[in-house]
Tab-separated table of C-alpha atoms in Angstrom:
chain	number	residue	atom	x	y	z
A	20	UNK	CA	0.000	0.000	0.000
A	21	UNK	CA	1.500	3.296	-0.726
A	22	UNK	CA	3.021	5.273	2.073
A	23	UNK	CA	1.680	9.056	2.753
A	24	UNK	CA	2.220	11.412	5.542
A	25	UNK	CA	0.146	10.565	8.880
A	26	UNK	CA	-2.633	12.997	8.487
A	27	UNK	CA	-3.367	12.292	5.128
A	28	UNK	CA	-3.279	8.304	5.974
A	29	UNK	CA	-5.819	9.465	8.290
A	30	UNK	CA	-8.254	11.885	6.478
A	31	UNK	CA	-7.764	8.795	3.583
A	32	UNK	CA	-8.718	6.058	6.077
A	33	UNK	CA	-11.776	8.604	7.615
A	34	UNK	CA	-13.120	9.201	3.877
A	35	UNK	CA	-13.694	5.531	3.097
A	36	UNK	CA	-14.867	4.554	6.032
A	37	UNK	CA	-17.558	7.210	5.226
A	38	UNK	CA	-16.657	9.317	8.598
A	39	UNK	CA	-15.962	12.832	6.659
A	40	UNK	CA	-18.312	15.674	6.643
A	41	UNK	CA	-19.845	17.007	3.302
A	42	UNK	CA	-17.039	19.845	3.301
A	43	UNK	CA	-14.349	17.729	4.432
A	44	UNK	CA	-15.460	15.219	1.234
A	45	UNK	CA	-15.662	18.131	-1.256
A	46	UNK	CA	-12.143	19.039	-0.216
A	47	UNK	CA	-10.569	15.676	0.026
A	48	UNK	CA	-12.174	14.523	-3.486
A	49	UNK	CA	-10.048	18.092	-4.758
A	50	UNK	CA	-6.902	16.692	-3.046
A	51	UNK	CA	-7.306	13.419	-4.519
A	52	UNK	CA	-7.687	14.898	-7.849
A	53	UNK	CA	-4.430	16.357	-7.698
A	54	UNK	CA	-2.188	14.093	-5.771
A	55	UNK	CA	-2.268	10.348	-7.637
A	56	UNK	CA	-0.270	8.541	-4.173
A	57	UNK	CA	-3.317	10.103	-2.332
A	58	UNK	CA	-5.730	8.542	-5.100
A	59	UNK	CA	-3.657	5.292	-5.424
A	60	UNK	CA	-3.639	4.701	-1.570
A	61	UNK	CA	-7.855	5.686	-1.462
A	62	UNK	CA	-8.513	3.172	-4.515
A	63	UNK	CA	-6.695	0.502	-2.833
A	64	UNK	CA	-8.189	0.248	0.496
A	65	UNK	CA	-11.574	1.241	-1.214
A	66	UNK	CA	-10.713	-2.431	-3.277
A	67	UNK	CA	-10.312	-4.116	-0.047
A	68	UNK	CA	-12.838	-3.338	1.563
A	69	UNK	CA	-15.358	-3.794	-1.473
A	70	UNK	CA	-16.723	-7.002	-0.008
A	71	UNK	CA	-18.361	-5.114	2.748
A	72	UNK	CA	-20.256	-4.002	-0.168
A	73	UNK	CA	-20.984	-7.156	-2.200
A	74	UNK	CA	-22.432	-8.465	0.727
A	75	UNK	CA	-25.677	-6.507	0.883
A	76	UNK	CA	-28.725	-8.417	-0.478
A	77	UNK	CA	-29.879	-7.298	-4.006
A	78	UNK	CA	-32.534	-5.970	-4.745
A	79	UNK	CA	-34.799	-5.278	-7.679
A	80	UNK	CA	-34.758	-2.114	-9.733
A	81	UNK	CA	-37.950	-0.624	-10.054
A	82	UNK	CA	-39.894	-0.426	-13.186
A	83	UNK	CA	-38.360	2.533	-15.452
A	84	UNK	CA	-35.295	3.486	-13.299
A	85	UNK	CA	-32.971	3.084	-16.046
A	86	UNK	CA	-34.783	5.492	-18.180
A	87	UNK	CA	-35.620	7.919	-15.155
A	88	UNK	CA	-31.257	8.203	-14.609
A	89	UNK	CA	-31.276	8.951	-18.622
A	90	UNK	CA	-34.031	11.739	-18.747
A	91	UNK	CA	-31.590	13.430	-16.042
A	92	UNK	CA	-28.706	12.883	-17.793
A	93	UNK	CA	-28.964	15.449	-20.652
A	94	UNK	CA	-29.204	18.377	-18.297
A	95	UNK	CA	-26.366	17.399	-16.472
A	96	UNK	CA	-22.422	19.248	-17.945
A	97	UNK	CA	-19.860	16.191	-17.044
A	98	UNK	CA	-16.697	17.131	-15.158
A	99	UNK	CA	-13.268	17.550	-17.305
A	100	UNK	CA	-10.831	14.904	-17.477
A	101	UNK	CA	-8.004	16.562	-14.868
A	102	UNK	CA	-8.648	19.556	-12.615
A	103	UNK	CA	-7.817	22.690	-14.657
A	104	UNK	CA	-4.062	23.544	-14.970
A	105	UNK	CA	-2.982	26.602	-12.553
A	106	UNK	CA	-0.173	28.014	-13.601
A	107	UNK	CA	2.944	27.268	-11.943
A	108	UNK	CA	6.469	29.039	-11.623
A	109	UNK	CA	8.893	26.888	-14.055
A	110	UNK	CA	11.088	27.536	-10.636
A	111	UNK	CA	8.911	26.144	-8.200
A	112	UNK	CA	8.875	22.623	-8.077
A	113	UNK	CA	7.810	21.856	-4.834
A	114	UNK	CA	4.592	23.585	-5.830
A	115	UNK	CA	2.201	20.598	-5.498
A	116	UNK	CA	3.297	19.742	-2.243
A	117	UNK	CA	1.990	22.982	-1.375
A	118	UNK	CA	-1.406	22.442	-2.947
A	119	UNK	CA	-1.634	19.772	-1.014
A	120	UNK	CA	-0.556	21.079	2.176
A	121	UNK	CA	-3.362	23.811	1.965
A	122	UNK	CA	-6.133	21.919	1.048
A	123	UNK	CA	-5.156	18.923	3.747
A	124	UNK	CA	-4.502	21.677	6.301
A	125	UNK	CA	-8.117	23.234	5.335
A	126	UNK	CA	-9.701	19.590	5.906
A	127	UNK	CA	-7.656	19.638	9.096
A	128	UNK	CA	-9.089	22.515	10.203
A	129	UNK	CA	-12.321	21.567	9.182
A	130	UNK	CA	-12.273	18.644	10.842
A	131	UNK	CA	-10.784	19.530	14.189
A	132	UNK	CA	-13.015	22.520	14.369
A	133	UNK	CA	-10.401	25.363	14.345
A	134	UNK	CA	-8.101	27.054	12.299
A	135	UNK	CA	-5.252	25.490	11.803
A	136	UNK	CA	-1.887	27.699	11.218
A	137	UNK	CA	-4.021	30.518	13.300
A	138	UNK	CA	-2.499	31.882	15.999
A	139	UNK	CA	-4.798	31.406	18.266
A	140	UNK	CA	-7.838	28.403	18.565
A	141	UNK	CA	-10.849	29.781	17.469
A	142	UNK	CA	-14.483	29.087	19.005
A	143	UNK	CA	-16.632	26.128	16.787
A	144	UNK	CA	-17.903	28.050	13.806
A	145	UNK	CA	-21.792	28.170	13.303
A	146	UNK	CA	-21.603	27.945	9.545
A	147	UNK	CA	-18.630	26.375	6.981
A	148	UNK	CA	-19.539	27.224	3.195
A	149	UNK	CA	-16.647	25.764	0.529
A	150	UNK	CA	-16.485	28.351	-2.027
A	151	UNK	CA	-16.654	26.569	-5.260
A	152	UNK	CA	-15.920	28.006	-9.009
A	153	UNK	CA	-18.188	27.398	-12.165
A	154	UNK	CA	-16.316	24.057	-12.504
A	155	UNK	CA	-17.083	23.273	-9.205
A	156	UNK	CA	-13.526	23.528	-8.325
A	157	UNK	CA	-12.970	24.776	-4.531
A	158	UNK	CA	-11.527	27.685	-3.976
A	159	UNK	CA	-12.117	28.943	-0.364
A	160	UNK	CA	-13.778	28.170	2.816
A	161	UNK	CA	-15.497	30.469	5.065
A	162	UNK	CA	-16.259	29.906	8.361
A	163	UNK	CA	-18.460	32.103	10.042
A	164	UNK	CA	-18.483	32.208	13.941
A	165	UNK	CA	-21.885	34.238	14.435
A	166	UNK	CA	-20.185	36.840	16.621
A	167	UNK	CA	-19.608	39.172	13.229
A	168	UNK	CA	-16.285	37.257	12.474
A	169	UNK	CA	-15.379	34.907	10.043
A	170	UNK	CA	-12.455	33.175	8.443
A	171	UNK	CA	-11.821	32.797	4.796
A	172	UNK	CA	-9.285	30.594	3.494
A	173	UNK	CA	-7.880	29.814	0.005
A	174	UNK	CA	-7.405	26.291	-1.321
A	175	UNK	CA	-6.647	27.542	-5.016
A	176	UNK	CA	-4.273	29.617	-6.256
A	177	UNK	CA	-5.710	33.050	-7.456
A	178	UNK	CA	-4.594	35.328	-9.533
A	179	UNK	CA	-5.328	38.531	-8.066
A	180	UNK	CA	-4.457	41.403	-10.540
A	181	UNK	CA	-2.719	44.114	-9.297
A	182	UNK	CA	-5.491	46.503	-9.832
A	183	UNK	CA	-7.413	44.677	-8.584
A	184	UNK	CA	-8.742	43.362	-4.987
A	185	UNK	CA	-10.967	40.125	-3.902
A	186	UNK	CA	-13.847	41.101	-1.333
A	187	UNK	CA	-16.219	38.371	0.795
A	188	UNK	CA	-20.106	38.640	0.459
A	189	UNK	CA	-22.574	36.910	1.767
A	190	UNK	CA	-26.696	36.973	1.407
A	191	UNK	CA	-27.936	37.411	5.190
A	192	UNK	CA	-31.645	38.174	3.893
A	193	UNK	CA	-33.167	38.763	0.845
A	194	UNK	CA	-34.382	42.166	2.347
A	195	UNK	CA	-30.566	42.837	3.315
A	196	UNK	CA	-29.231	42.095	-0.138
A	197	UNK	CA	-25.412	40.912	-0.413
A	198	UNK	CA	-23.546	42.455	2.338
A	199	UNK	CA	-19.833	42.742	2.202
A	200	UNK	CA	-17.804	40.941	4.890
A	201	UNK	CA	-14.682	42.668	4.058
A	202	UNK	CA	-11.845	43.379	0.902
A	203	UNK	CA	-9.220	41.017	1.360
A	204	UNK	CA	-5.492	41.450	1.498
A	205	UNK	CA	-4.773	39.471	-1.210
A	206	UNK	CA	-5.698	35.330	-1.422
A	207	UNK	CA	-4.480	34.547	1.832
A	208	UNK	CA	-6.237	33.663	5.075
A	209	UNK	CA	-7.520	36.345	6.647
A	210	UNK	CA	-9.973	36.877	9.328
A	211	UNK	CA	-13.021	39.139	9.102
A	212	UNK	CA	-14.878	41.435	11.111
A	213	UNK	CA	-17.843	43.030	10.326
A	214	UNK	CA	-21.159	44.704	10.764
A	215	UNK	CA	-23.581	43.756	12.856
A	216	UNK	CA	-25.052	41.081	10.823
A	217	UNK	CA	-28.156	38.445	12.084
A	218	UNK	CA	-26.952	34.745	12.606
A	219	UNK	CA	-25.467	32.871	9.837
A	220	UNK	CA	-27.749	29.834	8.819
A	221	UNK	CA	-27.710	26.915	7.075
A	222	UNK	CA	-27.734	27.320	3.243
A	223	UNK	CA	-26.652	31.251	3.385
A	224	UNK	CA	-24.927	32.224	0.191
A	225	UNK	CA	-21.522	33.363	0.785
A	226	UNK	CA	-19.069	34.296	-2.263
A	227	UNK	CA	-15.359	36.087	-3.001
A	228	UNK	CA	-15.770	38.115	-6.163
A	229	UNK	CA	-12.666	40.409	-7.701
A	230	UNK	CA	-13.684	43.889	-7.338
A	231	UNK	CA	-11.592	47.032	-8.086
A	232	UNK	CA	-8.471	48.074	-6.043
A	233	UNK	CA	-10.224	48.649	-2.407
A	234	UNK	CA	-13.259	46.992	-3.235
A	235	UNK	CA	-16.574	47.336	-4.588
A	236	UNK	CA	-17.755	51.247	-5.443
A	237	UNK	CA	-21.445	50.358	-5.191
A	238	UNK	CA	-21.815	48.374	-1.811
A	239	UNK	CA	-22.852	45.177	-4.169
A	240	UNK	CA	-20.534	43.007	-5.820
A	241	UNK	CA	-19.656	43.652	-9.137
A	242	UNK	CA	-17.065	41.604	-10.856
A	243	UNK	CA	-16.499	38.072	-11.876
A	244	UNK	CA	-17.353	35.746	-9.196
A	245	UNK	CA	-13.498	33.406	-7.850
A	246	UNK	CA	-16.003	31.056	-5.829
A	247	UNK	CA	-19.525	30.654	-4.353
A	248	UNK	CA	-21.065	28.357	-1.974
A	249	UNK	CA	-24.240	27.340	0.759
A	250	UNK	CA	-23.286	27.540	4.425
A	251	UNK	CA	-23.732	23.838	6.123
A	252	UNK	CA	-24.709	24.113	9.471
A	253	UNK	CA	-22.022	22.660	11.685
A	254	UNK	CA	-22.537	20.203	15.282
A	255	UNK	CA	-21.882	22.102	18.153
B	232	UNK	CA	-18.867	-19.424	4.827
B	233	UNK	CA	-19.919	-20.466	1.256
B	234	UNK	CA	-23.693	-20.710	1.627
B	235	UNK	CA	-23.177	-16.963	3.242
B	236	UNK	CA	-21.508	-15.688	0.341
B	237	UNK	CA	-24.101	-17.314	-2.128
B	238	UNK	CA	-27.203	-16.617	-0.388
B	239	UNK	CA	-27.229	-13.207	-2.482
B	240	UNK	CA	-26.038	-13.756	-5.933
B	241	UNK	CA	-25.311	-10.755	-7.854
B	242	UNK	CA	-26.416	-11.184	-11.124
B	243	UNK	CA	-22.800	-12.169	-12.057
B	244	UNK	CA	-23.159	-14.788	-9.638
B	245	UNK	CA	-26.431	-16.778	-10.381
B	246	UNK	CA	-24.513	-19.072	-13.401
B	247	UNK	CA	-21.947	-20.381	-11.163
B	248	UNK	CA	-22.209	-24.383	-9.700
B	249	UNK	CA	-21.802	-24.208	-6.775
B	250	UNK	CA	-18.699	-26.716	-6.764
B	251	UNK	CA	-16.381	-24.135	-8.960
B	252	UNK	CA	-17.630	-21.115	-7.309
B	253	UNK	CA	-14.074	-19.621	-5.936
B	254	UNK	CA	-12.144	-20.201	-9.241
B	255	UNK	CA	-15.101	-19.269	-11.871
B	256	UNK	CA	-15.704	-16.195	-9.615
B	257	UNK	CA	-12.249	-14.516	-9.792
B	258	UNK	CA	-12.963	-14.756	-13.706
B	259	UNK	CA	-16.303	-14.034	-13.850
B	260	UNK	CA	-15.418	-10.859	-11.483
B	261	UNK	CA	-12.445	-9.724	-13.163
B	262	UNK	CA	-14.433	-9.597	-16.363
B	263	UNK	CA	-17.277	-8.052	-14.940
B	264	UNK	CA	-14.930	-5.107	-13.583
B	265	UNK	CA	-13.542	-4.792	-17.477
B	266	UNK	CA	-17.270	-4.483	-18.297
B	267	UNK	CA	-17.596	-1.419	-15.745
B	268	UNK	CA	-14.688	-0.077	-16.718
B	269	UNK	CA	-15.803	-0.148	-20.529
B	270	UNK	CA	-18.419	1.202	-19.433
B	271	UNK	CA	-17.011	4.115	-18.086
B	272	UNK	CA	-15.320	4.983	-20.581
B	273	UNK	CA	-18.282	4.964	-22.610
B	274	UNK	CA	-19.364	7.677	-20.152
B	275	UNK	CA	-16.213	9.600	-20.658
B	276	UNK	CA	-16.748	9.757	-24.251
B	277	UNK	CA	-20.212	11.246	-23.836
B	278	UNK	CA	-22.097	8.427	-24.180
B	279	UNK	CA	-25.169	7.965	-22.235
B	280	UNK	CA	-25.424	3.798	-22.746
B	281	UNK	CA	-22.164	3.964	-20.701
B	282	UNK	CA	-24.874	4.255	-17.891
B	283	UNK	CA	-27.049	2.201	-18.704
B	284	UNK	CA	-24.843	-0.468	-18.889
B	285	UNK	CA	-23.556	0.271	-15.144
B	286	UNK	CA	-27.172	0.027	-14.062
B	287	UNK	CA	-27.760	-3.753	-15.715
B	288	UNK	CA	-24.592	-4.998	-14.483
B	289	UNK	CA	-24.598	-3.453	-11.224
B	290	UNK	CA	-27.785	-1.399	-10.311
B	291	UNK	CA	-29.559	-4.498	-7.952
B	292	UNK	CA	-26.491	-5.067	-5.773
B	293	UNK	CA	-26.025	-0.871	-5.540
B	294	UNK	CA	-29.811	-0.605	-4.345
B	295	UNK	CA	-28.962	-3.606	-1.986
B	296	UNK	CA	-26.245	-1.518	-0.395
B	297	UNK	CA	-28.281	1.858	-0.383
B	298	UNK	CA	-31.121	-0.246	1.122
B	299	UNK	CA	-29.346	-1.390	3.800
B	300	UNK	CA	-27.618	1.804	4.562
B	301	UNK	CA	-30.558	3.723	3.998
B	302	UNK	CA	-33.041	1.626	5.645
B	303	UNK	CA	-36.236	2.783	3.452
B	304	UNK	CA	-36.675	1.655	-0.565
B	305	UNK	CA	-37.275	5.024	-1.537
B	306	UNK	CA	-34.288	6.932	-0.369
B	307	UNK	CA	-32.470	4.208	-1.596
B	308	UNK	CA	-34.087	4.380	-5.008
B	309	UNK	CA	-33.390	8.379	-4.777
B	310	UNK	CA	-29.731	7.715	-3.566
B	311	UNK	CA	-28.908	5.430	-6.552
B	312	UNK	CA	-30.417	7.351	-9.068
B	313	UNK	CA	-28.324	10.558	-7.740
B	314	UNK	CA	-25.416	8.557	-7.726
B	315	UNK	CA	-25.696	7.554	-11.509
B	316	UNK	CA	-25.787	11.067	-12.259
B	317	UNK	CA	-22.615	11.452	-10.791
B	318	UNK	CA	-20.705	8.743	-12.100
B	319	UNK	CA	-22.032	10.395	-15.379
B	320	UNK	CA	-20.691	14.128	-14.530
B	321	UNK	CA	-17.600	12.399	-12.919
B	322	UNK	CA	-16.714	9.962	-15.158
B	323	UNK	CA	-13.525	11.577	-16.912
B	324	UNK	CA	-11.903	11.709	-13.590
B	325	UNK	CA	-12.139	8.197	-13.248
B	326	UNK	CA	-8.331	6.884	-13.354
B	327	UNK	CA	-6.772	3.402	-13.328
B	328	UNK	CA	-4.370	4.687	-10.920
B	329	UNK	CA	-7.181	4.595	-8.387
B	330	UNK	CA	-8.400	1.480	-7.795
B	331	UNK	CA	-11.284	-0.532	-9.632
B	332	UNK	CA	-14.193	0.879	-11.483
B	333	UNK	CA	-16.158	-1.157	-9.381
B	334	UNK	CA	-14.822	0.695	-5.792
B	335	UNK	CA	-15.316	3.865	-7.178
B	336	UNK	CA	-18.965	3.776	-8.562
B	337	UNK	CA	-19.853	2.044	-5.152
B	338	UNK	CA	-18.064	5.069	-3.287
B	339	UNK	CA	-19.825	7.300	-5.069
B	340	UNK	CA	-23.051	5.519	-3.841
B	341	UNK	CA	-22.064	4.901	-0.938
B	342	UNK	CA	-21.072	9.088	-0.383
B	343	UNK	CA	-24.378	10.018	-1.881
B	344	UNK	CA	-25.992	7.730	1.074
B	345	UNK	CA	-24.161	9.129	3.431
B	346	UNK	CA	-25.448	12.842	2.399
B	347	UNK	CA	-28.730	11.706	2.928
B	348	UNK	CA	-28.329	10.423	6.292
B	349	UNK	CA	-26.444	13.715	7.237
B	350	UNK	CA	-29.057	16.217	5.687
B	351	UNK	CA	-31.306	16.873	9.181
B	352	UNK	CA	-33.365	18.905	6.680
B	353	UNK	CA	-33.913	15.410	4.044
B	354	UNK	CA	-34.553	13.353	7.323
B	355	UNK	CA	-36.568	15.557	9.153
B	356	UNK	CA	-39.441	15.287	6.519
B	357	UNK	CA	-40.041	12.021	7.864
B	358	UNK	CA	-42.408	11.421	10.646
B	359	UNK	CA	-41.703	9.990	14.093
B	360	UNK	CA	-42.728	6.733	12.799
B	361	UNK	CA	-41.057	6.734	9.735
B	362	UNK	CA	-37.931	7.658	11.538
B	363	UNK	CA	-38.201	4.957	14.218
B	364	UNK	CA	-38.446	2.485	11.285
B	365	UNK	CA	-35.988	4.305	9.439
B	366	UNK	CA	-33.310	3.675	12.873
B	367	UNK	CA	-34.674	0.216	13.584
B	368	UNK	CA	-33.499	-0.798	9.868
B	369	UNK	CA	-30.435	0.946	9.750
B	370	UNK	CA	-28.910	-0.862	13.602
B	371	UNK	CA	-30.026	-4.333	11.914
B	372	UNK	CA	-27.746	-3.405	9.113
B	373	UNK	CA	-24.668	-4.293	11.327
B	374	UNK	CA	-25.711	-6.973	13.175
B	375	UNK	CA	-23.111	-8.016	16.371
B	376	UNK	CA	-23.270	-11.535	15.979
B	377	UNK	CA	-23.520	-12.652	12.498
B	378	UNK	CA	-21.373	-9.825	11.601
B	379	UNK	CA	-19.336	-12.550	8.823
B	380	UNK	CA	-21.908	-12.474	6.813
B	381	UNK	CA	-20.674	-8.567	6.014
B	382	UNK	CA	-17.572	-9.681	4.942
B	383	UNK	CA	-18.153	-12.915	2.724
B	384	UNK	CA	-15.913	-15.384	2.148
B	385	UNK	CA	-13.265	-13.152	1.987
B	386	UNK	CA	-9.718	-12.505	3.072
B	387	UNK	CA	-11.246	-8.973	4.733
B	388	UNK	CA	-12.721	-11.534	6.479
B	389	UNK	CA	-9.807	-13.324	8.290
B	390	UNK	CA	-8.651	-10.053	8.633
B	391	UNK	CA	-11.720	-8.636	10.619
B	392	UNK	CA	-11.842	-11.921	12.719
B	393	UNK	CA	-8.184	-10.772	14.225
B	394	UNK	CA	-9.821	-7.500	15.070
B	395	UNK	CA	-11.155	-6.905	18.825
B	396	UNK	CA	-14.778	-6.523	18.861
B	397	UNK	CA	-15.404	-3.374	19.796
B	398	UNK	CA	-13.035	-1.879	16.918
B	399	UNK	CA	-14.485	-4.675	14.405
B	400	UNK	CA	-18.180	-2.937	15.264
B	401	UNK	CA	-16.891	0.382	14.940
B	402	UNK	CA	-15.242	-0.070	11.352
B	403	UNK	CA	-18.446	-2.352	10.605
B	404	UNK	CA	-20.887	0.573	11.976
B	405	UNK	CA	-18.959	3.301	9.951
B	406	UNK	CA	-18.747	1.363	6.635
B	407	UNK	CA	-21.702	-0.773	6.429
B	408	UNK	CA	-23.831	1.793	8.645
B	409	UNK	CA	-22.812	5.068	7.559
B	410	UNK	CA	-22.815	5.851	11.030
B	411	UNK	CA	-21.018	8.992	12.025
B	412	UNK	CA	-17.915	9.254	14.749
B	413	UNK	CA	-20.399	10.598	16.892
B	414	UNK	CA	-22.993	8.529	16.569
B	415	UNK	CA	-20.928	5.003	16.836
B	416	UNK	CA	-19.522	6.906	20.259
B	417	UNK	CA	-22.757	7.169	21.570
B	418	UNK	CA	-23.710	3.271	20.529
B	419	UNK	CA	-21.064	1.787	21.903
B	420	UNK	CA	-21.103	4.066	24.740
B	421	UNK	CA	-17.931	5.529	25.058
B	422	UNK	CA	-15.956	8.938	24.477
B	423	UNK	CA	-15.779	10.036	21.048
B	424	UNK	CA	-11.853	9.756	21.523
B	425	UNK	CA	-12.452	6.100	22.239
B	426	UNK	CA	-13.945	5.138	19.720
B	427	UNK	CA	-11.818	7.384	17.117
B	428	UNK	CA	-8.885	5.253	18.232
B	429	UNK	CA	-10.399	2.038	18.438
B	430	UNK	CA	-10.904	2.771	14.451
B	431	UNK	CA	-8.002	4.043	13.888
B	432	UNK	CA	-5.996	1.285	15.389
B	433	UNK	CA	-8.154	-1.025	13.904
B	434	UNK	CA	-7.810	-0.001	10.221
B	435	UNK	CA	-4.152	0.145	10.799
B	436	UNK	CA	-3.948	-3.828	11.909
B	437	UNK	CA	-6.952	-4.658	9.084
B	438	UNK	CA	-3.930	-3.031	6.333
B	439	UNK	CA	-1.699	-4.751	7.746
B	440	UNK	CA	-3.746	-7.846	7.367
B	441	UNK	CA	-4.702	-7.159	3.620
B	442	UNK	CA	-1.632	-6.102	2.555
């Protein structure tokens, strides 16, 4: 079986036993994509412990099911072959360990219930949203602690213009209206405090959009959208 | 062990005497994973049969393992018909590097399942009764003392025998289950650390064991 580092034998071991959260999936399927000893060590122990599966009884398909999966089918835009190309420094060759340091240390983080790499623990956040591109592709995660703070963290590499600055939203209320939660410094983690905002809840929109230098001049986003996603409400 | 293993036959199964089963099955599986894999590469290339096929060759023993995860017909029926969707949209990242085709259409399955179960929103629609049913089916998935019959006749199965039996359930509860860390801490009452390193100590020794 292929060797990795402990904590990805462990988030590897924890996402085929099934024991992830629906974030912590969504990221790890991204680090899989782009680290084959990560895939080649999930596929194997997936393999052995196929019987598990092979074991349930069968049972009949209803009437029609085939053609109920094909009427959904046309609607649906299938995934690309490899997760789009970022462009990389001829110089930097260590650069996919890096990718895969963030995006483990996000599922760390994720999974432990703080930030880790902050400098200090944070409380449980109320709400994590994994800020996805029109490929699906993750790009960020926000956590949102309720108290008018959140964290946003990058698991892509963006290219932020110089002219240019990225700024968090999120959709409180349709009354409210997107409501920024701060221009960023640049893609890196960075932690945000805001207005007085209600709650965060379960399936609030949050999104990162690239707005002039020092943000937005309306109040409202608009420029292109990096990454977009629904707030999952987390276990306290 | 064999009458376990044969009291189910997958539809890949059902020609087999019972006399050759163990050497006519490693053929008869190995060409039914070729089949899946040409399958999805049909899918790859666009083409929608690529999913039907899946569904004859494998679509009974999927519901059977969305059934018992599930514990109702028709979130199992809902689960596997999300599923094929996916293995459509997902298709091209399907590599050889990573495992079978088999493994990764049923962990697709098996993650759409588990989505289900963790929605409170999906499983709150159900009524108390429902829900209680819903529960009652899902602990009988993993039963404590038959628990071989999980495994089949299997080398996973040697390998879970050497386990102890409170990390054996946990693994089982987790896999078979889709229970949650939490939720296998509070069955087998004990601290959620507990029972995290009862798993994790017990994966480590089942590698071991398969390798």
């Amino acid at each position: 079986m292929t060797v990795l580092p402990d904590h990805l034998t462990a988030l590897s071991d924890d996402y085929v036993l099934g024991l992830l959260s629906e974030s912590e999936t969504m990221l790890f399927e991204e680090v899989m994509q782009r680290d084959p000893a990560v895939a080649a060590y999930v596929g194997d122990l997936r393999d052995r412990l196929l019987p598990l599966d092979l074991s349930a009884s069968v049972q009949d398909l209803p009437a029609g099911f085939a053609d109920a999966v094909q009427d959904r089918l046309g609607a649906v835009k299938q995934l690309p072959a490899a997760p789009r190309s970022h462009p990389k420094p001829a110089n930097d060759p260590h650069r996919p360990r890096a990718w895969r340091g963030a995006l483990a240390a996000s599922i760390v983080a994720l999974a432990i219930g703080f930030g880790a790499g902050w400098q200090r623990p944070l409380p449980d956040p109320v709400v994590v949203a994994v800020l996805v591109d029109d490929a699906g592709v993750p790009q960020a995660v926000v956590e949102d602690y309720g108290n008018d703070t959140a964290t946003v963290r990058f698991v892509a590499d963006i290219d932020v213009p110089a002219d240019r600055s990225l700024q968090a939203w999120t959709l409180p209320s349709a009354e409210l209206g997107a409501t920024s939660l701060g221009v960023l410094d640049g893609a890196r983690s960075t932690v945000l405090d805001f207005g007085d905002l209600p709650d965060p809840e379960a399936q609030q929109l949050y999104e990162v959009t690239l707005e002039p230098l020092g943000g937005s001049p309306t109040g409202r986003p608009t420029g292109p959208i990096i990454g977009k996603g629904f707030a999952a409400l987390q276990d306290s | 062990m064999l009458h376990h293993a044969l009291k189910a036959p997958t539809p890949c199964q059902t020609m087999m005497t019972p006399g050759v089963w163990m050497n006519k099955r490693t053929a008869v599986v190995t060409d039914h994973n070729q089949q899946l894999h040409d399958a999805l590469h049909d899918c790859r290339a666009g083409r929608q049969t690529g999913v039907e096929r899946i569904i004859a060759l494998e679509g009974p023993q999927l519901l059977g393992v969305a059934t018992r995860m599930l514990g109702r017909r028709d979130l199992a029926e809902e689960a596997l018909q999300d599923a094929m969707v996916q293995v459509w949209r997902k298709a091209a990242q399907f590599s050889d590097a990573s495992g079978s085709a088999r493994g990764w259409i049923y962990a697709i399955l098996r993650n759409r399942c588990l989505n289900i179960l963790r929605d409170g929103k999906r499983i709150s629609l159900l009524s108390p009764d429902e829900l209680t049913t819903l529960q009652e089916a899902r602990q009988r998935s993993v039963p404590a003392q038959d628990w071989e019959i999980l495994a089949g006749a299997s080398k996973l199965q040697t390998c879970l025998r050497g386990l102890e039996d409170q990390a054996r359930t946990a693994i089982l509860l987790a896999y078979v289950g889709g229970y949650s860390h939490g939720e296998i801490a509070a069955r087998q009452d004990v601290p959620l650390g507990t029972t995290k390193s009862w798993i994790r100590r017990g994966l480590a020794f089942l590698k071991e064991c398969l390798t």
